PDB file of C-alpha atoms in Angstrom:
ATOM      1  CA  UNK E   1      43.495  92.897 122.081  1.00 51.00           C
ATOM      2  CA  UNK E   2      43.422  90.862 125.303  1.00 52.00           C
ATOM      3  CA  UNK E   3      46.115  88.608 123.823  1.00 46.00           C
ATOM      4  CA  UNK E   4      48.366  91.618 123.115  1.00 46.00           C
ATOM      5  CA  UNK E   5      47.803  92.917 126.641  1.00 52.00           C
ATOM      6  CA  UNK E   6      48.978  89.559 127.999  1.00 52.00           C
ATOM      7  CA  UNK E   7      52.094  89.656 125.797  1.00 48.00           C
ATOM      8  CA  UNK E   8      53.244  93.089 126.997  1.00 52.00           C
ATOM      9  CA  UNK E   9      54.413  91.808 130.431  1.00 53.00           C
ATOM     10  CA  UNK E  10      56.163  88.940 128.698  1.00 47.00           C
ATOM     11  CA  UNK E  11      58.009  91.395 126.469  1.00 52.00           C
ATOM     12  CA  UNK E  12      59.004  93.480 129.459  1.00 51.00           C
ATOM     13  CA  UNK E  13      60.352  90.397 131.208  1.00 53.00           C
ATOM     14  CA  UNK E  14      62.238  89.436 128.063  1.00 54.00           C
ATOM     15  CA  UNK E  15      63.843  92.879 127.945  1.00 50.00           C
ATOM     16  CA  UNK E  16      64.836  92.581 131.611  1.00 51.00           C
ATOM     17  CA  UNK E  17      66.436  89.182 131.007  1.00 48.00           C
ATOM     18  CA  UNK E  18      68.319  90.425 127.944  1.00 53.00           C
ATOM     19  CA  UNK E  19      69.500  93.551 129.771  1.00 49.00           C
ATOM     20  CA  UNK E  20      70.710  91.440 132.685  1.00 54.00           C
ATOM     21  CA  UNK E  21      72.571  89.085 130.364  1.00 53.00           C
ATOM     22  CA  UNK E  22      74.284  91.947 128.541  1.00 46.00           C
ATOM     23  CA  UNK E  23      75.268  93.608 131.821  1.00 47.00           C
ATOM     24  CA  UNK E  24      76.707  90.326 133.106  1.00 50.00           C
ATOM     25  CA  UNK E  25      78.638  89.794 129.868  1.00 47.00           C
ATOM     26  CA  UNK E  26      80.128  93.308 129.983  1.00 43.00           C
ATOM     27  CA  UNK E  27      81.167  92.801 133.601  1.00 42.00           C
ATOM     28  CA  UNK E  28      82.751  89.458 132.755  1.00 44.00           C
ATOM     29  CA  UNK E  29      84.669  90.918 129.814  1.00 46.00           C
ATOM     30  CA  UNK E  30      85.890  93.732 132.049  1.00 45.00           C
ATOM     31  CA  UNK E  31      87.292  91.237 134.531  1.00 41.00           C
ATOM     32  CA  UNK E  32      88.903  89.193 131.769  1.00 43.00           C
ATOM     33  CA  UNK E  33      90.542  92.262 130.167  1.00 50.00           C
ATOM     34  CA  UNK E  34      92.091  93.453 133.422  1.00 54.00           C
ATOM     35  CA  UNK E  35      95.544  91.955 134.055  1.00 66.00           C
ATOM     36  CA  UNK E  36      95.676  89.599 137.071  1.00 74.00           C
ATOM     37  CA  UNK E  37      97.218  90.877 140.279  1.00 83.00           C
ATOM     38  CA  UNK E  38     100.132  88.440 139.914  1.00 93.00           C
ATOM     39  CA  UNK E  39     100.997  89.985 136.535  1.00 95.00           C
ATOM     40  CA  UNK E  40     100.801  93.505 137.957  1.00 95.00           C
ATOM     41  CA  UNK E  41     103.082  92.524 140.835  1.00 96.00           C
ATOM     42  CA  UNK E  42     105.591  90.946 138.444  1.00 97.00           C
ATOM     43  CA  UNK E  43     105.444  93.980 136.145  1.00 97.00           C
ATOM     44  CA  UNK E  44     106.134  96.352 139.038  1.00 97.00           C
ATOM     45  CA  UNK E  45     109.139  94.200 139.933  1.00 97.00           C
ATOM     46  CA  UNK E  46     110.340  94.407 136.324  1.00 97.00           C
ATOM     47  CA  UNK E  47     110.074  98.214 136.351  1.00 97.00           C
ATOM     48  CA  UNK E  48     112.160  98.369 139.536  1.00 97.00           C
ATOM     49  CA  UNK E  49     114.685  95.979 137.989  1.00 97.00           C
ATOM     50  CA  UNK E  50     114.997  98.060 134.804  1.00 97.00           C
ATOM     51  CA  UNK E  51     115.703 101.149 136.886  1.00 97.00           C
ATOM     52  CA  UNK E  52     118.437  99.261 138.741  1.00 97.00           C
ATOM     53  CA  UNK E  53     119.922  97.761 135.564  1.00 97.00           C
ATOM     54  CA  UNK E  54     120.099 101.113 133.773  1.00 97.00           C
ATOM     55  CA  UNK E  55     121.778 102.714 136.795  1.00 95.00           C
ATOM     56  CA  UNK E  56     124.356  99.917 137.112  1.00 96.00           C
ATOM     57  CA  UNK E  57     124.859  99.466 133.367  1.00 96.00           C
ATOM     58  CA  UNK E  58     123.342  95.974 133.747  1.00 96.00           C
ATOM     59  CA  UNK E  59     125.816  94.848 136.383  1.00 95.00           C
ATOM     60  CA  UNK E  60     124.314  92.478 137.230  1.00 94.00           C
ATOM     61  CA  UNK E  61     121.765  91.706 134.537  1.00 96.00           C
ATOM     62  CA  UNK E  62     118.700  90.049 136.104  1.00 96.00           C
ATOM     63  CA  UNK E  63     118.188  87.315 133.531  1.00 96.00           C
ATOM     64  CA  UNK E  64     115.086  85.938 135.271  1.00 97.00           C
ATOM     65  CA  UNK E  65     113.188  88.979 133.974  1.00 98.00           C
ATOM     66  CA  UNK E  66     113.935  88.039 130.339  1.00 98.00           C
ATOM     67  CA  UNK E  67     112.803  85.027 128.309  1.00 98.00           C
ATOM     68  CA  UNK E  68     115.681  82.842 127.016  1.00 98.00           C
ATOM     69  CA  UNK E  69     114.806  83.761 123.413  1.00 98.00           C
ATOM     70  CA  UNK E  70     114.620  87.531 124.059  1.00 98.00           C
ATOM     71  CA  UNK E  71     115.267  89.674 120.970  1.00 98.00           C
ATOM     72  CA  UNK E  72     116.955  93.063 120.791  1.00 98.00           C
ATOM     73  CA  UNK E  73     117.103  95.474 117.887  1.00 98.00           C
ATOM     74  CA  UNK E  74     118.480  99.005 117.646  1.00 97.00           C
ATOM     75  CA  UNK E  75     119.289 101.157 114.606  1.00 97.00           C
ATOM     76  CA  UNK E  76     122.608  99.331 114.064  1.00 96.00           C
ATOM     77  CA  UNK E  77     122.280  95.727 115.242  1.00 96.00           C
ATOM     78  CA  UNK E  78     119.789  92.919 115.801  1.00 97.00           C
ATOM     79  CA  UNK E  79     120.443  90.006 118.180  1.00 97.00           C
ATOM     80  CA  UNK E  80     118.520  87.080 119.654  1.00 98.00           C
ATOM     81  CA  UNK E  81     118.942  85.060 122.820  1.00 98.00           C
ATOM     82  CA  UNK E  82     119.738  86.026 126.382  1.00 97.00           C
ATOM     83  CA  UNK E  83     123.461  85.176 126.067  1.00 97.00           C
ATOM     84  CA  UNK E  84     123.863  87.486 123.059  1.00 97.00           C
ATOM     85  CA  UNK E  85     121.863  90.187 124.865  1.00 97.00           C
ATOM     86  CA  UNK E  86     124.061  90.019 127.958  1.00 97.00           C
ATOM     87  CA  UNK E  87     127.254  89.890 125.900  1.00 97.00           C
ATOM     88  CA  UNK E  88     126.196  93.070 124.075  1.00 96.00           C
ATOM     89  CA  UNK E  89     125.677  95.112 127.264  1.00 96.00           C
ATOM     90  CA  UNK E  90     128.831  93.632 128.810  1.00 97.00           C
ATOM     91  CA  UNK E  91     130.835  94.688 125.743  1.00 97.00           C
ATOM     92  CA  UNK E  92     129.498  98.275 125.869  1.00 96.00           C
ATOM     93  CA  UNK E  93     130.282  98.429 129.570  1.00 95.00           C
ATOM     94  CA  UNK E  94     133.841  97.182 128.990  1.00 95.00           C
ATOM     95  CA  UNK E  95     133.339  93.883 130.798  1.00 96.00           C
ATOM     96  CA  UNK E  96     134.398  91.666 127.871  1.00 96.00           C
ATOM     97  CA  UNK E  97     137.858  91.420 126.301  1.00 96.00           C
ATOM     98  CA  UNK E  98     136.726  93.294 123.189  1.00 96.00           C
ATOM     99  CA  UNK E  99     134.820  95.819 125.267  1.00 96.00           C
ATOM    100  CA  UNK E 100     137.887  96.603 127.399  1.00 96.00           C
ATOM    101  CA  UNK E 101     139.807  97.408 124.216  1.00 96.00           C
ATOM    102  CA  UNK E 102     137.090  99.520 122.576  1.00 96.00           C
ATOM    103  CA  UNK E 103     135.110 101.345 125.270  1.00 96.00           C
ATOM    104  CA  UNK E 104     135.219 103.051 128.625  1.00 94.00           C
ATOM    105  CA  UNK E 105     132.967 105.348 130.694  1.00 93.00           C
ATOM    106  CA  UNK E 106     129.766 103.774 129.366  1.00 95.00           C
ATOM    107  CA  UNK E 107     126.637 104.860 131.225  1.00 94.00           C
ATOM    108  CA  UNK E 108     122.892 105.146 130.737  1.00 95.00           C
ATOM    109  CA  UNK E 109     120.820 107.930 132.263  1.00 95.00           C
ATOM    110  CA  UNK E 110     117.240 106.700 132.650  1.00 96.00           C
ATOM    111  CA  UNK E 111     114.788 109.585 132.350  1.00 96.00           C
ATOM    112  CA  UNK E 112     111.470 107.769 132.645  1.00 95.00           C
ATOM    113  CA  UNK E 113     109.629 104.444 132.485  1.00 96.00           C
ATOM    114  CA  UNK E 114     106.268 104.761 130.748  1.00 95.00           C
ATOM    115  CA  UNK E 115     103.397 102.270 130.928  1.00 95.00           C
ATOM    116  CA  UNK E 116     100.913 101.978 128.063  1.00 94.00           C
ATOM    117  CA  UNK E 117      97.347 102.743 129.193  1.00 92.00           C
ATOM    118  CA  UNK E 118      95.961 100.584 126.372  1.00 94.00           C
ATOM    119  CA  UNK E 119      98.418  97.664 126.428  1.00 96.00           C
ATOM    120  CA  UNK E 120      99.538  96.218 129.784  1.00 96.00           C
ATOM    121  CA  UNK E 121     102.137  94.085 127.973  1.00 97.00           C
ATOM    122  CA  UNK E 122     104.104  97.138 126.755  1.00 97.00           C
ATOM    123  CA  UNK E 123     106.672  99.336 128.485  1.00 97.00           C
ATOM    124  CA  UNK E 124     108.727 102.256 127.175  1.00 97.00           C
ATOM    125  CA  UNK E 125     111.865 103.753 128.684  1.00 97.00           C
ATOM    126  CA  UNK E 126     113.403 107.098 127.773  1.00 97.00           C
ATOM    127  CA  UNK E 127     117.175 107.401 128.231  1.00 97.00           C
ATOM    128  CA  UNK E 128     120.528 108.915 127.261  1.00 96.00           C
ATOM    129  CA  UNK E 129     123.549 106.679 126.597  1.00 96.00           C
ATOM    130  CA  UNK E 130     127.183 107.746 126.445  1.00 94.00           C
ATOM    131  CA  UNK E 131     130.422 105.868 125.904  1.00 94.00           C
ATOM    132  CA  UNK E 132     134.032 106.648 125.092  1.00 94.00           C
ATOM    133  CA  UNK E 133     135.870 105.025 122.165  1.00 94.00           C
ATOM    134  CA  UNK E 134     139.150 104.644 124.023  1.00 94.00           C
ATOM    135  CA  UNK E 135     140.669 102.605 121.209  1.00 94.00           C
ATOM    136  CA  UNK E 136     141.092 105.850 119.235  1.00 94.00           C
ATOM    137  CA  UNK E 137     144.034 108.077 120.262  1.00 93.00           C
ATOM    138  CA  UNK E 138     141.828 111.157 120.844  1.00 92.00           C
ATOM    139  CA  UNK E 139     139.260 109.080 122.812  1.00 92.00           C
ATOM    140  CA  UNK E 140     136.049 110.670 121.547  1.00 93.00           C
ATOM    141  CA  UNK E 141     132.684 110.329 123.290  1.00 93.00           C
ATOM    142  CA  UNK E 142     129.496 109.299 121.521  1.00 94.00           C
ATOM    143  CA  UNK E 143     126.063 110.088 122.917  1.00 94.00           C
ATOM    144  CA  UNK E 144     122.640 108.811 121.989  1.00 96.00           C
ATOM    145  CA  UNK E 145     119.233 109.590 123.382  1.00 97.00           C
ATOM    146  CA  UNK E 146     116.078 107.711 122.584  1.00 97.00           C
ATOM    147  CA  UNK E 147     113.494 105.211 123.738  1.00 97.00           C
ATOM    148  CA  UNK E 148     113.313 101.453 124.284  1.00 98.00           C
ATOM    149  CA  UNK E 149     110.012  99.723 123.609  1.00 98.00           C
ATOM    150  CA  UNK E 150     109.575  96.475 125.557  1.00 98.00           C
ATOM    151  CA  UNK E 151     107.079  93.692 124.868  1.00 98.00           C
ATOM    152  CA  UNK E 152     106.208  91.446 127.835  1.00 98.00           C
ATOM    153  CA  UNK E 153     104.698  87.983 128.221  1.00 97.00           C
ATOM    154  CA  UNK E 154     102.056  86.825 130.719  1.00 96.00           C
ATOM    155  CA  UNK E 155     104.736  86.557 133.411  1.00 96.00           C
ATOM    156  CA  UNK E 156     105.889  90.165 132.802  1.00 97.00           C
ATOM    157  CA  UNK E 157     109.183  88.944 131.343  1.00 97.00           C
ATOM    158  CA  UNK E 158     110.807  90.821 128.468  1.00 98.00           C
ATOM    159  CA  UNK E 159     110.141  89.087 125.159  1.00 98.00           C
ATOM    160  CA  UNK E 160     111.576  91.792 122.904  1.00 98.00           C
ATOM    161  CA  UNK E 161     113.257  95.179 123.123  1.00 98.00           C
ATOM    162  CA  UNK E 162     113.295  97.660 120.253  1.00 98.00           C
ATOM    163  CA  UNK E 163     115.502 100.754 120.599  1.00 98.00           C
ATOM    164  CA  UNK E 164     115.066 103.990 118.670  1.00 98.00           C
ATOM    165  CA  UNK E 165     117.512 106.903 118.561  1.00 98.00           C
ATOM    166  CA  UNK E 166     116.290 110.485 118.563  1.00 97.00           C
ATOM    167  CA  UNK E 167     119.021 111.390 116.074  1.00 96.00           C
ATOM    168  CA  UNK E 168     117.940 108.778 113.522  1.00 96.00           C
ATOM    169  CA  UNK E 169     114.420 107.513 114.115  1.00 97.00           C
ATOM    170  CA  UNK E 170     112.571 110.550 115.502  1.00 96.00           C
ATOM    171  CA  UNK E 171     110.467 112.175 112.773  1.00 94.00           C
ATOM    172  CA  UNK E 172     107.624 114.623 113.473  1.00 92.00           C
ATOM    173  CA  UNK E 173     107.205 113.239 116.970  1.00 91.00           C
ATOM    174  CA  UNK E 174     107.081 109.578 115.881  1.00 94.00           C
ATOM    175  CA  UNK E 175     109.755 106.886 115.779  1.00 96.00           C
ATOM    176  CA  UNK E 176     110.203 105.370 112.325  1.00 96.00           C
ATOM    177  CA  UNK E 177     112.531 102.769 110.839  1.00 95.00           C
ATOM    178  CA  UNK E 178     115.683 104.057 109.140  1.00 96.00           C
ATOM    179  CA  UNK E 179     118.512 102.263 107.286  1.00 96.00           C
ATOM    180  CA  UNK E 180     121.330 100.931 109.442  1.00 96.00           C
ATOM    181  CA  UNK E 181     123.857 102.866 107.355  1.00 96.00           C
ATOM    182  CA  UNK E 182     122.355 106.137 108.612  1.00 96.00           C
ATOM    183  CA  UNK E 183     122.874 104.999 112.187  1.00 96.00           C
ATOM    184  CA  UNK E 184     126.453 103.985 111.450  1.00 96.00           C
ATOM    185  CA  UNK E 185     127.119 107.376 109.861  1.00 96.00           C
ATOM    186  CA  UNK E 186     125.640 109.137 112.906  1.00 95.00           C
ATOM    187  CA  UNK E 187     127.882 107.122 115.223  1.00 95.00           C
ATOM    188  CA  UNK E 188     131.030 107.686 113.138  1.00 94.00           C
ATOM    189  CA  UNK E 189     130.369 111.427 112.852  1.00 93.00           C
ATOM    190  CA  UNK E 190     130.649 111.707 116.646  1.00 92.00           C
ATOM    191  CA  UNK E 191     134.061 110.046 116.596  1.00 92.00           C
ATOM    192  CA  UNK E 192     135.642 112.908 114.663  1.00 87.00           C
ATOM    193  CA  UNK E 193     135.706 115.185 117.729  1.00 75.00           C
ATOM    194  CA  UNK E 194     137.260 114.798 121.156  1.00 63.00           C
ATOM    195  CA  UNK E 195     134.310 116.087 123.193  1.00 57.00           C
ATOM    196  CA  UNK E 196     134.366 114.446 126.626  1.00 55.00           C
ATOM    197  CA  UNK E 197     132.367 114.703 129.833  1.00 53.00           C
ATOM    198  CA  UNK E 198     134.359 117.762 130.922  1.00 47.00           C
ATOM    199  CA  UNK E 199     132.811 119.642 128.015  1.00 50.00           C
ATOM    200  CA  UNK E 200     129.290 119.012 129.306  1.00 55.00           C
ATOM    201  CA  UNK E 201     129.376 121.143 132.467  1.00 61.00           C
ATOM    202  CA  UNK E 202     126.307 121.629 134.608  1.00 80.00           C
ATOM    203  CA  UNK E 203     123.640 120.053 132.447  1.00 88.00           C
ATOM    204  CA  UNK E 204     121.943 116.799 131.574  1.00 91.00           C
ATOM    205  CA  UNK E 205     121.513 115.870 127.923  1.00 93.00           C
ATOM    206  CA  UNK E 206     117.849 114.903 127.514  1.00 95.00           C
ATOM    207  CA  UNK E 207     117.579 114.644 123.743  1.00 96.00           C
ATOM    208  CA  UNK E 208     120.098 114.563 120.922  1.00 96.00           C
ATOM    209  CA  UNK E 209     118.032 114.934 117.762  1.00 96.00           C
ATOM    210  CA  UNK E 210     119.329 115.334 114.228  1.00 94.00           C
ATOM    211  CA  UNK E 211     119.264 119.166 114.175  1.00 94.00           C
ATOM    212  CA  UNK E 212     118.968 120.168 117.840  1.00 96.00           C
ATOM    213  CA  UNK E 213     119.362 118.919 121.381  1.00 95.00           C
ATOM    214  CA  UNK E 214     117.513 119.409 124.677  1.00 96.00           C
ATOM    215  CA  UNK E 215     119.392 120.158 127.891  1.00 94.00           C
ATOM    216  CA  UNK E 216     118.345 120.456 131.513  1.00 93.00           C
ATOM    217  CA  UNK E 217     120.733 122.613 133.519  1.00 89.00           C
ATOM    218  CA  UNK E 218     121.305 121.501 137.106  1.00 81.00           C
ATOM    219  CA  UNK E 219     122.691 124.931 138.000  1.00 78.00           C
ATOM    220  CA  UNK E 220     122.528 128.380 136.470  1.00 76.00           C
ATOM    221  CA  UNK E 221     124.237 128.449 133.052  1.00 75.00           C
ATOM    222  CA  UNK E 222     127.733 129.942 133.279  1.00 74.00           C
ATOM    223  CA  UNK E 223     127.806 131.267 129.700  1.00 78.00           C
ATOM    224  CA  UNK E 224     126.595 134.719 128.696  1.00 84.00           C
ATOM    225  CA  UNK E 225     123.061 134.625 127.274  1.00 89.00           C
ATOM    226  CA  UNK E 226     121.336 137.447 125.448  1.00 92.00           C
ATOM    227  CA  UNK E 227     117.515 137.180 125.681  1.00 93.00           C
ATOM    228  CA  UNK E 228     115.738 138.095 122.454  1.00 94.00           C
ATOM    229  CA  UNK E 229     112.141 138.884 121.520  1.00 93.00           C
ATOM    230  CA  UNK E 230     110.647 138.794 125.013  1.00 90.00           C
ATOM    231  CA  UNK E 231     112.507 135.803 126.488  1.00 91.00           C
ATOM    232  CA  UNK E 232     112.996 135.738 130.274  1.00 89.00           C
ATOM    233  CA  UNK E 233     116.317 136.985 131.587  1.00 87.00           C
ATOM    234  CA  UNK E 234     117.484 133.410 132.362  1.00 87.00           C
ATOM    235  CA  UNK E 235     115.761 130.141 131.393  1.00 90.00           C
ATOM    236  CA  UNK E 236     114.526 128.071 134.332  1.00 88.00           C
ATOM    237  CA  UNK E 237     113.270 125.013 132.407  1.00 90.00           C
ATOM    238  CA  UNK E 238     115.037 122.702 129.937  1.00 94.00           C
ATOM    239  CA  UNK E 239     116.093 124.373 126.701  1.00 95.00           C
ATOM    240  CA  UNK E 240     116.151 123.303 123.072  1.00 95.00           C
ATOM    241  CA  UNK E 241     119.535 124.197 121.555  1.00 95.00           C
ATOM    242  CA  UNK E 242     120.819 124.526 117.996  1.00 94.00           C
ATOM    243  CA  UNK E 243     124.098 125.737 116.545  1.00 89.00           C
ATOM    244  CA  UNK E 244     124.282 129.012 114.658  1.00 83.00           C
ATOM    245  CA  UNK E 245     127.115 130.061 112.371  1.00 76.00           C
ATOM    246  CA  UNK E 246     127.390 133.648 113.672  1.00 71.00           C
ATOM    247  CA  UNK E 247     125.520 134.433 116.883  1.00 61.00           C
ATOM    248  CA  UNK E 248     126.385 138.135 116.590  1.00 67.00           C
ATOM    249  CA  UNK E 249     124.472 138.426 113.307  1.00 75.00           C
ATOM    250  CA  UNK E 250     120.868 139.167 114.331  1.00 77.00           C
ATOM    251  CA  UNK E 251     119.148 137.908 111.183  1.00 82.00           C
ATOM    252  CA  UNK E 252     121.112 134.658 111.178  1.00 85.00           C
ATOM    253  CA  UNK E 253     120.322 134.056 114.870  1.00 89.00           C
ATOM    254  CA  UNK E 254     116.622 134.734 114.290  1.00 92.00           C
ATOM    255  CA  UNK E 255     116.501 132.352 111.338  1.00 93.00           C
ATOM    256  CA  UNK E 256     118.300 129.670 113.361  1.00 93.00           C
ATOM    257  CA  UNK E 257     115.794 130.160 116.203  1.00 95.00           C
ATOM    258  CA  UNK E 258     112.850 129.866 113.816  1.00 95.00           C
ATOM    259  CA  UNK E 259     114.248 126.649 112.337  1.00 95.00           C
ATOM    260  CA  UNK E 260     114.847 125.287 115.844  1.00 96.00           C
ATOM    261  CA  UNK E 261     111.272 126.137 116.880  1.00 96.00           C
ATOM    262  CA  UNK E 262     109.826 124.402 113.824  1.00 96.00           C
ATOM    263  CA  UNK E 263     111.880 121.235 114.352  1.00 96.00           C
ATOM    264  CA  UNK E 264     111.229 120.971 118.096  1.00 96.00           C
ATOM    265  CA  UNK E 265     107.511 121.684 117.691  1.00 96.00           C
ATOM    266  CA  UNK E 266     107.197 119.001 115.006  1.00 95.00           C
ATOM    267  CA  UNK E 267     108.705 116.558 117.477  1.00 95.00           C
ATOM    268  CA  UNK E 268     106.016 117.334 120.057  1.00 93.00           C
ATOM    269  CA  UNK E 269     107.812 119.857 122.280  1.00 95.00           C
ATOM    270  CA  UNK E 270     105.992 122.903 123.635  1.00 96.00           C
ATOM    271  CA  UNK E 271     108.180 126.012 123.665  1.00 96.00           C
ATOM    272  CA  UNK E 272     108.001 129.422 125.276  1.00 95.00           C
ATOM    273  CA  UNK E 273     108.169 132.610 123.247  1.00 94.00           C
ATOM    274  CA  UNK E 274     111.434 134.384 122.452  1.00 95.00           C
ATOM    275  CA  UNK E 275     114.893 132.870 122.318  1.00 96.00           C
ATOM    276  CA  UNK E 276     118.437 133.310 123.619  1.00 94.00           C
ATOM    277  CA  UNK E 277     121.707 133.909 121.832  1.00 93.00           C
ATOM    278  CA  UNK E 278     124.742 132.227 123.359  1.00 88.00           C
ATOM    279  CA  UNK E 279     128.201 133.302 122.227  1.00 80.00           C
ATOM    280  CA  UNK E 280     131.298 131.464 123.370  1.00 72.00           C
ATOM    281  CA  UNK E 281     133.155 128.287 122.518  1.00 67.00           C
ATOM    282  CA  UNK E 282     130.055 127.318 120.554  1.00 76.00           C
ATOM    283  CA  UNK E 283     127.645 129.780 119.001  1.00 87.00           C
ATOM    284  CA  UNK E 284     124.116 128.646 119.811  1.00 92.00           C
ATOM    285  CA  UNK E 285     120.493 129.704 119.974  1.00 94.00           C
ATOM    286  CA  UNK E 286     118.311 128.474 122.856  1.00 95.00           C
ATOM    287  CA  UNK E 287     114.554 128.290 123.297  1.00 96.00           C
ATOM    288  CA  UNK E 288     113.079 127.462 126.681  1.00 96.00           C
ATOM    289  CA  UNK E 289     110.576 124.613 126.930  1.00 96.00           C
ATOM    290  CA  UNK E 290     107.250 124.969 128.707  1.00 95.00           C
ATOM    291  CA  UNK E 291     108.015 123.502 132.167  1.00 93.00           C
ATOM    292  CA  UNK E 292     104.955 121.216 132.397  1.00 90.00           C
ATOM    293  CA  UNK E 293     105.589 119.815 128.935  1.00 86.00           C
ATOM    294  CA  UNK E 294     109.268 119.198 129.684  1.00 91.00           C
ATOM    295  CA  UNK E 295     108.629 117.593 133.085  1.00 91.00           C
ATOM    296  CA  UNK E 296     105.992 115.289 131.573  1.00 89.00           C
ATOM    297  CA  UNK E 297     108.521 113.942 129.074  1.00 90.00           C
ATOM    298  CA  UNK E 298     111.643 114.073 131.277  1.00 92.00           C
ATOM    299  CA  UNK E 299     110.609 114.056 134.963  1.00 90.00           C
ATOM    300  CA  UNK E 300     113.272 115.813 137.029  1.00 83.00           C
ATOM    301  CA  UNK E 301     115.018 113.687 139.625  1.00 69.00           C
ATOM    302  CA  UNK E 302     114.968 114.768 143.319  1.00 57.00           C
ATOM    303  CA  UNK E 303     118.687 115.566 143.070  1.00 51.00           C
ATOM    304  CA  UNK E 304     118.007 117.950 140.166  1.00 50.00           C
ATOM    305  CA  UNK E 305     115.387 119.773 142.218  1.00 42.00           C
ATOM    306  CA  UNK E 306     117.745 120.088 145.197  1.00 41.00           C
ATOM    307  CA  UNK E 307     120.587 121.436 143.071  1.00 40.00           C
ATOM    308  CA  UNK E 308     118.383 124.040 141.417  1.00 37.00           C
ATOM    309  CA  UNK E 309     116.902 125.038 144.769  1.00 37.00           C
ATOM    310  CA  UNK E 310     120.436 125.504 146.115  1.00 39.00           C
TER     311      UNK E 310
END
């Protein structure tokens, strides 16, 4: 018994030593898992650079923020190398010989830059791209919204960029791979009309999905809206929009609104109750988004806030 009594303090000391070792190991792992301050500084510089490059349509492109072997893939093309990357954006912007023949008015509206809480080497941007195919006599405009997923190295340089379009890759709130032919068909379908910037008055296109779009109006909508089933008199937040064959037919409008609600909800949007019927050049149904949900996905710019306040 006396021997056991002597061992008890030894056991307690052993437990203290083991507890201290485990605590030290956890603390060490925590330090190792946290990105170094130099990486954080470089990553912040990259985020600022991406904002500048999107605004200027990559003129200039800051090549020091990309590795020489950077890869790019979107629903239609896949390229490798910084020269091919820069040539692609220069062509879209009309800065190459081929680009000057094919395109004009190319621009990217950057909605947000999102950092991954679980992976410091990942960045996501949300954007809307438009360009005009001036080589065609009717000069149609094509628009795409989507996300770019960036992978970074230890120096916070871009190693790869993977683009997804809302119209092709967005499915039940997730981005999935789709055949390139579907993307080509989506692009070509937009070239059959002559819709230009003048036909997008007063709003920002936030999402162009396969069956609906999301708009944020920078001023009060000029068209006549009829609120239905308890909707506010005028929407104040971004709206999900879908076409309807005959807006004056109540049952058809209600069915179109129900289909719109199902599609937008599947894609992760939170919507208010009721809907609006819009009759005019285009017959549409609208459903207003919950403001907090919309602002979390597409933060409004200060200029948007000023225009709405005015």
